[in-house]
Amino acid sequence: MQRAKYKTGLVFFPAFDWAISPAHPEREERLLYTQDQVFEEGLLDIEGIEEFKPDLVPIKDVQRVHFCVPDVWSVMTESHFISAGGAKTIGMAVMDGRVQRGFALVRPPGHHAMRVVQGARGFCNINIEAIMVEYLRQAYGVDRVAIVDTDCHHGDGTQDIYWHDPDTLFISMHQDGRTLYPGTGFSNELGGPNALGTTVNIPLPPHTSEEGFLYVTQHVVKPILEEFKPQLVINSAGQDNHFSDPITNMNFSAQGYAQLTSILQPDIAVLEGGYAIEGALPYVNVGIILAMAGLDYSQVREPNYDPVKIRQTRETSRRIEQIGELTLQNWAQREQRSARSRERRGLDRRTRNIFYDTDNLLESQKEIISICPDCAGALQIDSTADRGRHALCVHIPRKACQACREIGYQWFETAQREAYDAVILQDRTADTYHQRQHGA
Amino acid sequence: MIIGLDVGGTHTDVVLLGDEGVVAEIKVPTDAADLFQTVLTGLEAITAGIDPALISRAVLSTTLTTNAIIQDKLPPVGMIVASGPGVDPEFFRIGEHYHALSGAIDHRGREIDPLDGAEIKKIAKRFKKKGIRHVGVVCKFSVRNPHHELQIGEILSPYVDKVFMGHQCSGNLNFPRRIATSYLNASVYPIHKKFFEAVKRSLEKKGLAIPIHILKADGGTMSFEASIDFPAQTILSGPAASVMGAIAFAPVEEESIVLDIGGTTTDMAVLINRVPVLEPLGIHLGGYKTLLRSLKTLSIGVGGDSHVRLEGGRLQIGPERLGPAMAHGGPVPTPTDALIVLGLLQRGDPAKAAKGFEALAGPLGMSVAAAAQHVFDETCRKILDAVGEMLAQINSQPVYTVHELYEGRAIQPEIMLVIGGPAPVFAKRLEALSSYRVGVVPRWKVANAIGAALARTTCEVTLFADTEQGIVAAPEENYRERAGRDFSQEDALETAFMLLRQKALRAGSNVDDLATEVVENLRFNMVRGFYTSGRNIRIKVQVKPGLINEYDTVAGILATED
Ligand SMILES: [Zn+2]
Ligand SMILES: [Zn+2]
């Protein structure tokens, strides 16, 4: 009989009755064959692997992370409450010591959902990892967290949420944004002025294979993690780097995903994308579960796997090494850069347009952050969507200093109510969320 | 008339039921070393003076196969498995003669790698040489496509006596459990066959040519003939017998808990509208996790004869039984002694019971009576805690659709039914210590035998359709047909119910007793590229456990006579 080396929790929620639309990649059928494979392999019977039933997240957990415009009900479906709840259930099981590690095999995914949510982008409405992380911070006092996003698409939503947070290390390795949605995640995206360096992007050339992914994990991600010393390592475990994925161009494999998991040793993994539902997902997920539990996965491989055929070129290997080197250089300079950046004081601004491809919505944001040497800074986002609403969102970070907290409250109190559909204050120091509707 | 017989650890209960209720009930001592004689004695005694022509059947629940498994007295059998990619099949090694082959089928039932006939033949010859006559054959995903198992079986057949194929023991996915289940079927087969053939022969010799049915762990029955291919289904039928005996007295439209308080253990089960809750996959027994359908039961080491003692000043009850109660000459105090001390039970020697409690009373700083009350209450509390734990387990069962997660109601029974022990005494105290309404099952001393007699024939059919591949199949039923592009969920349900009826009748069911229901009914649109390429339909239907129709009158009589 097999016994897990690491006691591992699993939330499996395939949402067999939920789809974005009938023929959408994010449809009922997506985890059907994964369930078949996981059940047939008998993984849930293995001593030390335990399945948990997901709880629903309450609205408060969502509002700790997002500004939902106009409200939570308009941007979430029932299934989102469960997938975020599944991630949270696993997070709690790990923190409570019921298991050593956990994997939330849930859908719909979340890593493209940003702090302000006016609709769905990249099949995501709310960021399930961030909702879990902020809950664990609130309930268990966790401080330093690393999120490693191994989905093929840049985790732009998670990056946005933690852009200004020096206590959250966000690392995303993904197919180069010049060749794939969402078109971001370049090496020079390093984080906001108060958190320069804790955002790490590793864009990889198309057709990167096992060799490249494992090289980056071992020689770039792992050393950065070791230096950052997070209390929790979370893996946004997207599976669309697979060589058979229909919407991407990478050459990763089930064996590779299992090995990556063994190297990364995440405390918690959360499923993100992955749309080769028959030829990849069943095998990749079995590989990840076995690797999480510290069990043998040497015989896990997809039926049409041919490592020679998918092997990356020498040119690709060379480019990956260069990207790795650049990433490590940026990392080495982060403290110096960050200190210099935080000396400037005052306010920093940026404006940008965010396209919600799933809902076909264009949002424009004017963002203001207070540069602060003592905390993550008060953040204000003025958000307008072309077919949506106009909202002013004020975020006071978890460990805000008194000055930044006051700035946040001042922004909120003095906002011209008539100008907005909603004025919202998210005060993480008090764990509260206040929303003022138009005219109220 | 129907005979119900339940072999217990210390005695075997037998009842004869007629239209007028319980015609006769007896207890004979169980001789664990000679179950055959025990069963025969019981049957002979209950039929004494009865015209055999009036007896329509006998339903037996025995510990024969369970004992063989628990005591690890299984004869050697061969195992052949083919797993393909995934978990290394070496981890599922079972028995000495286990062989993992090449060959693979994928999750949709498509062949990935063919079998190697020469490899199989070599193993077959080795089995023959070593005298292995019974073999289990299990391939990964054989419940989607049994072709490889059938092929292996065919190659083996000239070399061995009987082959147990994985796809025939259940429609559920779970390769390791399918291996264990096929192994157990092959292992207990000779023991089971020999035993019941002997019972049948002996009865016939005495002019009692009554059909023999056998109780299964899911609370249903099957004919002896049907049991030959699935002998492992007879394991752990004991707890099922008691639960079935309580069903007639459970409320029709409510949830309830059945408690069977025995000498060593208390077993519990949950009923929803008189239908017992089943294990999602199957029995765990003696280290084996199986696909054998079973009632969900929880057994705790607390019973009337549990060893009561103080450990580090703390009261401990069970889980061991060191003998009968002191009042009956046993070595240590027990909950039964507590009841005798309290005057709630008149039996045995009260002085001996009191003596045992004097030793406890001192260290507890209580009077003898108070100590006895304390022990009785703790026994009840332990049972109530376990009930809570079992309900929590059932309510935390994962679900896989949004609908089930939002609509799935938690089970919160308000009624408890007690069998065994001194049921009336326990019922009263359990009610006082909890918010349950607690009742006693009439004829609780032989409720298990009554349950066996009245249980309905149960079975389950798993069917899937994959219209992209153009197939509809229920491999367990040896059914595979072409399904056109327009094959619908309704068509699938209709086919599944047809197969279920046939299967139930084959297993000895009466046409009037087919209480069927849908257990699972899922349909997926299969999309390849951006177009719908087919439908993937998954159906599971069952004849649910319950009592045969005659129970209405019989149970009615039983309920009023007490
Ligand atoms: Zn993706
Ligand atoms: Zn500050």
Short mmCIF file of C-alpha atoms in Angstrom, two decimals, chain B residues 175-519:
data_model
loop_
_atom_site.label_atom_id
_atom_site.label_comp_id
_atom_site.label_asym_id
_atom_site.label_seq_id
_atom_site.Cartn_x
_atom_site.Cartn_y
_atom_site.Cartn_z
CA PHE B 175 -8.40 0.52 -10.47
CA PRO B 176 -6.78 -0.41 -7.12
CA ARG B 177 -10.16 -1.22 -5.56
CA ARG B 178 -11.11 -3.22 -8.65
CA ILE B 179 -7.96 -5.24 -8.14
CA ALA B 180 -8.76 -5.85 -4.46
CA THR B 181 -12.39 -6.74 -5.22
CA SER B 182 -11.49 -9.21 -7.97
CA TYR B 183 -8.87 -10.70 -5.70
CA LEU B 184 -11.42 -11.20 -2.92
CA ASN B 185 -13.99 -12.68 -5.32
CA ALA B 186 -11.43 -15.18 -6.59
CA SER B 187 -10.19 -15.94 -3.08
CA VAL B 188 -13.46 -16.59 -1.30
CA TYR B 189 -15.03 -18.33 -4.27
CA PRO B 190 -14.07 -21.94 -3.36
CA ILE B 191 -15.01 -21.47 0.31
CA HIS B 192 -18.33 -19.87 -0.57
CA LYS B 193 -19.24 -22.38 -3.25
CA LYS B 194 -18.41 -25.42 -1.18
CA PHE B 195 -20.32 -24.14 1.83
CA PHE B 196 -23.58 -23.26 0.16
CA GLU B 197 -23.60 -26.29 -2.09
CA ALA B 198 -23.25 -28.40 1.03
CA VAL B 199 -26.09 -26.52 2.74
CA LYS B 200 -28.31 -26.98 -0.29
CA ARG B 201 -27.50 -30.65 -0.61
CA SER B 202 -28.15 -31.35 3.04
CA LEU B 203 -31.47 -29.54 2.97
CA GLU B 204 -32.52 -31.39 -0.14
CA LYS B 205 -31.65 -34.68 1.50
CA LYS B 206 -34.03 -33.75 4.32
CA GLY B 207 -36.73 -32.90 1.85
CA LEU B 208 -36.24 -29.13 2.22
CA ALA B 209 -35.65 -28.04 -1.37
CA ILE B 210 -36.13 -24.34 -0.64
CA PRO B 211 -34.42 -21.65 -2.70
CA ILE B 212 -31.44 -20.17 -0.87
CA HIS B 213 -30.79 -16.45 -1.00
CA ILE B 214 -27.85 -14.66 0.52
CA LEU B 215 -27.71 -11.29 2.21
CA LYS B 216 -25.17 -8.74 0.94
CA ALA B 217 -23.44 -5.88 2.69
CA ASP B 218 -25.70 -3.34 0.98
CA GLY B 219 -28.73 -4.78 2.74
CA GLY B 220 -30.00 -6.52 -0.37
CA THR B 221 -30.17 -10.18 -1.29
CA MET B 222 -29.18 -12.31 -4.23
CA SER B 223 -29.89 -15.91 -5.11
CA PHE B 224 -27.23 -18.49 -4.32
CA GLU B 225 -26.85 -19.10 -8.07
CA ALA B 226 -26.18 -15.39 -8.71
CA SER B 227 -23.74 -15.24 -5.81
CA ILE B 228 -21.36 -17.77 -7.38
CA ASP B 229 -19.80 -15.16 -9.65
CA PHE B 230 -19.64 -12.45 -6.95
CA PRO B 231 -19.04 -14.32 -3.70
CA ALA B 232 -17.25 -11.39 -2.03
CA GLN B 233 -20.53 -9.47 -1.97
CA THR B 234 -21.53 -11.65 0.98
CA ILE B 235 -18.90 -10.15 3.28
CA LEU B 236 -20.03 -7.98 6.20
CA SER B 237 -23.71 -8.73 5.78
CA GLY B 238 -24.18 -8.94 9.55
CA PRO B 239 -24.53 -5.20 10.24
CA ALA B 240 -26.81 -4.95 7.19
CA ALA B 241 -29.18 -7.56 8.64
CA SER B 242 -29.83 -5.52 11.77
CA VAL B 243 -30.32 -2.31 9.85
CA MET B 244 -32.82 -3.98 7.53
CA GLY B 245 -34.61 -5.34 10.58
CA ALA B 246 -35.14 -1.80 11.81
CA ILE B 247 -36.36 -0.35 8.53
CA ALA B 248 -39.98 -1.36 8.89
CA PHE B 249 -40.19 0.70 12.05
CA ALA B 250 -38.47 3.80 10.74
CA PRO B 251 -40.58 6.80 9.80
CA VAL B 252 -41.49 6.94 6.12
CA GLU B 253 -40.62 10.54 5.38
CA GLU B 254 -37.89 11.29 7.84
CA GLU B 255 -34.26 10.59 8.52
CA SER B 256 -33.36 8.24 11.32
CA ILE B 257 -30.42 6.52 12.94
CA VAL B 258 -30.27 2.81 13.63
CA LEU B 259 -28.19 1.70 16.60
CA ASP B 260 -27.33 -1.91 17.18
CA ILE B 261 -25.87 -2.22 20.66
CA GLY B 262 -24.07 -5.52 20.90
CA GLY B 263 -21.81 -7.12 23.49
CA THR B 264 -18.52 -5.89 22.00
CA THR B 265 -19.48 -3.16 19.58
CA THR B 266 -22.22 -0.73 18.74
CA ASP B 267 -22.95 -0.47 15.02
CA MET B 268 -24.81 2.44 13.51
CA ALA B 269 -26.35 3.34 10.18
CA VAL B 270 -28.47 6.16 8.78
CA LEU B 271 -31.82 5.84 7.02
CA ILE B 272 -33.35 8.48 4.79
CA ASN B 273 -37.03 7.84 4.20
CA ARG B 274 -36.47 4.19 5.11
CA VAL B 275 -33.59 3.78 2.66
CA PRO B 276 -30.17 3.16 4.19
CA VAL B 277 -27.28 5.44 3.21
CA LEU B 278 -24.65 3.53 1.21
CA GLU B 279 -20.87 3.83 1.14
CA PRO B 280 -19.91 5.93 -1.88
CA LEU B 281 -17.52 3.30 -3.26
CA GLY B 282 -17.52 0.19 -1.15
CA ILE B 283 -16.49 -1.75 1.93
CA HIS B 284 -13.17 -1.47 3.74
CA LEU B 285 -12.37 -4.80 5.32
CA GLY B 286 -9.21 -6.26 6.75
CA GLY B 287 -6.97 -3.73 5.00
CA TYR B 288 -8.75 -4.11 1.67
CA LYS B 289 -10.53 -1.15 0.11
CA THR B 290 -13.11 -2.57 -2.27
CA LEU B 291 -15.88 -1.73 -4.71
CA LEU B 292 -18.32 -3.99 -2.87
CA ARG B 293 -21.57 -2.09 -2.36
CA SER B 294 -22.27 -1.64 1.28
CA LEU B 295 -24.38 0.25 3.77
CA LYS B 296 -22.53 3.09 5.39
CA THR B 297 -22.04 1.86 8.92
CA LEU B 298 -19.85 2.91 11.79
CA SER B 299 -18.79 0.44 14.39
CA ILE B 300 -17.30 1.50 17.74
CA GLY B 301 -15.80 -0.64 20.45
CA VAL B 302 -18.49 0.11 23.01
CA GLY B 303 -21.07 -2.51 23.97
CA GLY B 304 -22.80 -4.16 26.88
CA ASP B 305 -19.77 -6.29 27.75
CA SER B 306 -17.08 -3.62 27.23
CA HIS B 307 -14.25 -3.61 29.74
CA VAL B 308 -14.90 -0.77 32.21
CA ARG B 309 -11.90 0.52 34.16
CA LEU B 310 -10.03 3.57 35.44
CA GLU B 311 -6.86 4.61 33.69
CA GLY B 312 -4.95 7.44 35.34
CA GLY B 313 -8.10 8.34 37.22
CA ARG B 314 -10.12 8.54 33.99
CA LEU B 315 -12.98 6.24 33.20
CA GLN B 316 -12.40 4.02 30.15
CA ILE B 317 -15.07 1.96 28.45
CA GLY B 318 -13.93 -0.58 25.81
CA PRO B 319 -12.86 -1.15 23.15
CA GLU B 320 -11.98 -4.64 24.49
CA ARG B 321 -14.41 -7.22 25.74
CA LEU B 322 -12.70 -9.48 28.27
CA GLY B 323 -15.72 -11.70 28.81
CA PRO B 324 -19.37 -11.52 29.84
CA ALA B 325 -20.63 -9.16 32.55
CA MET B 326 -19.52 -9.92 36.13
CA ALA B 327 -23.14 -10.68 36.94
CA HIS B 328 -22.81 -13.55 34.49
CA GLY B 329 -19.48 -14.70 35.90
CA GLY B 330 -17.24 -12.40 33.85
CA PRO B 331 -13.86 -11.06 35.06
CA VAL B 332 -14.34 -7.27 34.93
CA PRO B 333 -17.15 -4.73 35.35
CA THR B 334 -19.16 -3.85 32.25
CA PRO B 335 -21.96 -1.47 31.27
CA THR B 336 -24.37 -4.41 31.62
CA ASP B 337 -23.28 -4.72 35.27
CA ALA B 338 -24.02 -1.03 35.67
CA LEU B 339 -27.59 -1.60 34.51
CA ILE B 340 -27.94 -4.52 36.90
CA VAL B 341 -26.59 -2.46 39.80
CA LEU B 342 -29.05 0.29 38.94
CA GLY B 343 -31.89 -2.24 38.95
CA LEU B 344 -32.68 -1.42 35.32
CA LEU B 345 -32.00 -4.97 34.29
CA GLN B 346 -32.99 -8.11 36.15
CA ARG B 347 -30.59 -10.84 35.24
CA GLY B 348 -27.48 -12.65 36.47
CA ASP B 349 -26.16 -12.20 39.98
CA PRO B 350 -26.62 -8.58 41.17
CA ALA B 351 -24.20 -9.13 44.04
CA LYS B 352 -21.36 -9.93 41.65
CA ALA B 353 -22.18 -6.87 39.56
CA ALA B 354 -22.16 -4.68 42.66
CA LYS B 355 -18.81 -6.09 43.71
CA GLY B 356 -17.25 -4.97 40.47
CA PHE B 357 -18.58 -1.47 40.94
CA GLU B 358 -17.40 -1.19 44.52
CA ALA B 359 -13.85 -1.27 43.16
CA LEU B 360 -14.65 1.63 40.83
CA ALA B 361 -16.73 3.67 43.25
CA GLY B 362 -13.88 4.35 45.67
CA PRO B 363 -11.39 5.93 43.28
CA LEU B 364 -14.20 7.85 41.57
CA GLY B 365 -15.30 9.23 44.94
CA MET B 366 -18.85 8.10 44.31
CA SER B 367 -21.35 5.71 45.77
CA VAL B 368 -21.70 2.39 43.98
CA ALA B 369 -25.02 3.48 42.49
CA ALA B 370 -23.57 6.80 41.34
CA ALA B 371 -20.59 5.05 39.76
CA ALA B 372 -22.94 2.72 37.90
CA GLN B 373 -25.00 5.68 36.70
CA HIS B 374 -21.80 7.42 35.64
CA VAL B 375 -20.68 4.39 33.62
CA PHE B 376 -24.08 4.02 31.98
CA ASP B 377 -24.16 7.70 31.03
CA GLU B 378 -20.62 7.62 29.66
CA THR B 379 -21.51 4.60 27.55
CA CYS B 380 -24.47 6.48 26.13
CA ARG B 381 -22.39 9.59 25.51
CA LYS B 382 -19.74 7.64 23.65
CA ILE B 383 -22.43 6.23 21.42
CA LEU B 384 -23.95 9.68 20.85
CA ASP B 385 -20.53 11.15 20.01
CA ALA B 386 -19.99 8.46 17.41
CA VAL B 387 -23.39 9.18 15.90
CA GLY B 388 -22.39 12.82 15.57
CA GLU B 389 -19.12 11.83 13.97
CA MET B 390 -20.85 9.61 11.45
CA LEU B 391 -23.33 12.32 10.49
CA ALA B 392 -20.48 14.80 10.06
CA GLN B 393 -18.75 12.30 7.79
CA ILE B 394 -21.83 11.87 5.62
CA ASN B 395 -22.43 15.60 5.45
CA SER B 396 -18.85 16.37 4.42
CA GLN B 397 -19.01 14.03 1.44
CA PRO B 398 -17.69 16.04 -1.52
CA VAL B 399 -20.03 16.91 -4.39
CA TYR B 400 -19.10 17.94 -7.89
CA THR B 401 -21.83 20.24 -9.17
CA VAL B 402 -22.83 23.76 -8.21
CA HIS B 403 -26.41 22.56 -7.83
CA GLU B 404 -25.55 19.85 -5.31
CA LEU B 405 -23.32 22.16 -3.35
CA TYR B 406 -26.02 24.80 -2.99
CA GLU B 407 -29.08 22.54 -2.77
CA GLY B 408 -27.58 19.59 -0.91
CA ARG B 409 -29.27 19.53 2.46
CA ALA B 410 -27.37 18.36 5.50
CA ILE B 411 -28.71 15.19 7.07
CA GLN B 412 -30.08 15.90 10.54
CA PRO B 413 -32.03 12.95 11.86
CA GLU B 414 -34.24 13.48 14.89
CA ILE B 415 -35.14 9.87 15.40
CA MET B 416 -33.06 6.99 16.69
CA LEU B 417 -33.99 3.32 16.68
CA VAL B 418 -32.29 0.90 19.03
CA ILE B 419 -31.73 -2.81 18.50
CA GLY B 420 -29.82 -5.27 20.65
CA GLY B 421 -28.34 -4.73 24.12
CA PRO B 422 -31.13 -4.18 26.56
CA ALA B 423 -32.66 -1.86 23.95
CA PRO B 424 -35.50 -0.37 26.04
CA VAL B 425 -33.15 0.65 28.86
CA PHE B 426 -30.66 2.27 26.52
CA ALA B 427 -33.39 3.97 24.50
CA LYS B 428 -34.72 5.77 27.53
CA ARG B 429 -31.34 7.05 28.66
CA LEU B 430 -30.15 8.01 25.16
CA GLU B 431 -33.30 10.07 24.79
CA ALA B 432 -32.72 11.79 28.12
CA LEU B 433 -29.11 12.66 27.21
CA SER B 434 -29.78 13.93 23.69
CA SER B 435 -32.33 15.74 21.59
CA TYR B 436 -33.24 12.58 19.67
CA ARG B 437 -36.55 10.84 19.94
CA VAL B 438 -35.42 7.30 20.66
CA GLY B 439 -37.49 4.22 19.98
CA VAL B 440 -36.99 0.51 20.33
CA VAL B 441 -37.25 -1.82 17.36
CA PRO B 442 -39.94 -4.42 18.19
CA ARG B 443 -38.60 -7.96 18.42
CA TRP B 444 -35.18 -6.38 18.77
CA LYS B 445 -33.69 -9.68 19.87
CA VAL B 446 -34.20 -11.20 16.40
CA ALA B 447 -34.50 -8.03 14.31
CA ASN B 448 -31.39 -9.05 12.37
CA ALA B 449 -32.93 -12.34 11.25
CA ILE B 450 -36.18 -10.56 10.41
CA GLY B 451 -34.17 -8.03 8.38
CA ALA B 452 -32.47 -10.78 6.39
CA ALA B 453 -35.81 -12.47 5.71
CA LEU B 454 -37.51 -9.30 4.48
CA ALA B 455 -34.67 -7.70 2.49
CA ARG B 456 -35.26 -7.00 -1.18
CA THR B 457 -32.92 -8.09 -3.99
CA THR B 458 -30.72 -5.12 -4.84
CA CYS B 459 -28.40 -4.27 -7.70
CA GLU B 460 -26.93 -1.37 -9.61
CA VAL B 461 -26.24 -0.60 -13.27
CA THR B 462 -23.66 1.86 -14.56
CA LEU B 463 -24.02 2.96 -18.14
CA PHE B 464 -22.21 5.48 -20.30
CA ALA B 465 -22.69 6.77 -23.78
CA ASP B 466 -20.09 8.49 -25.91
CA THR B 467 -21.76 9.59 -29.11
CA GLU B 468 -18.53 10.93 -30.55
CA GLN B 469 -17.30 7.35 -30.59
CA GLY B 470 -20.84 6.14 -31.29
CA ILE B 471 -21.13 3.77 -28.34
CA VAL B 472 -23.42 3.13 -25.42
CA ALA B 473 -22.12 0.57 -22.99
CA ALA B 474 -22.56 -1.03 -19.59
CA PRO B 475 -19.50 -3.32 -19.50
CA GLU B 476 -20.49 -4.79 -16.15
CA GLU B 477 -23.64 -6.10 -17.85
CA ASN B 478 -21.81 -7.23 -20.94
CA TYR B 479 -23.71 -4.55 -22.90
CA ARG B 480 -22.26 -2.53 -25.75
CA GLU B 481 -24.25 -1.09 -28.65
CA ARG B 482 -23.93 1.59 -31.28
CA ALA B 483 -25.26 4.99 -30.28
CA GLY B 484 -26.21 7.39 -33.04
CA ARG B 485 -25.52 11.15 -32.94
CA ASP B 486 -29.01 11.73 -31.57
CA PHE B 487 -28.74 9.21 -28.71
CA SER B 488 -30.13 11.19 -25.78
CA GLN B 489 -30.01 11.25 -22.02
CA GLU B 490 -33.55 9.84 -22.02
CA ASP B 491 -32.47 6.98 -24.28
CA ALA B 492 -29.59 6.27 -21.93
CA LEU B 493 -31.86 6.23 -18.89
CA GLU B 494 -34.30 3.91 -20.60
CA THR B 495 -31.52 1.51 -21.55
CA ALA B 496 -30.07 1.59 -18.04
CA PHE B 497 -33.42 0.78 -16.46
CA MET B 498 -33.97 -2.06 -18.89
CA LEU B 499 -30.60 -3.55 -17.95
CA LEU B 500 -31.36 -3.01 -14.27
CA ARG B 501 -34.63 -4.91 -14.46
CA GLN B 502 -32.97 -7.82 -16.24
CA LYS B 503 -30.14 -7.89 -13.73
CA ALA B 504 -32.48 -7.79 -10.71
CA LEU B 505 -34.62 -10.62 -12.03
CA ARG B 506 -31.51 -12.67 -12.77
CA ALA B 507 -30.38 -12.14 -9.19
CA GLY B 508 -33.62 -13.53 -7.86
CA SER B 509 -35.80 -10.46 -7.52
CA ASN B 510 -39.55 -10.56 -7.66
CA VAL B 511 -41.10 -8.33 -10.38
CA ASP B 512 -43.15 -6.56 -7.71
CA ASP B 513 -40.08 -5.55 -5.76
CA LEU B 514 -38.17 -3.39 -8.22
CA ALA B 515 -37.93 -0.15 -6.30
CA THR B 516 -35.60 1.61 -8.73
CA GLU B 517 -34.05 5.03 -8.68
CA VAL B 518 -31.53 7.19 -10.53
CA VAL B 519 -28.29 7.62 -8.59
#
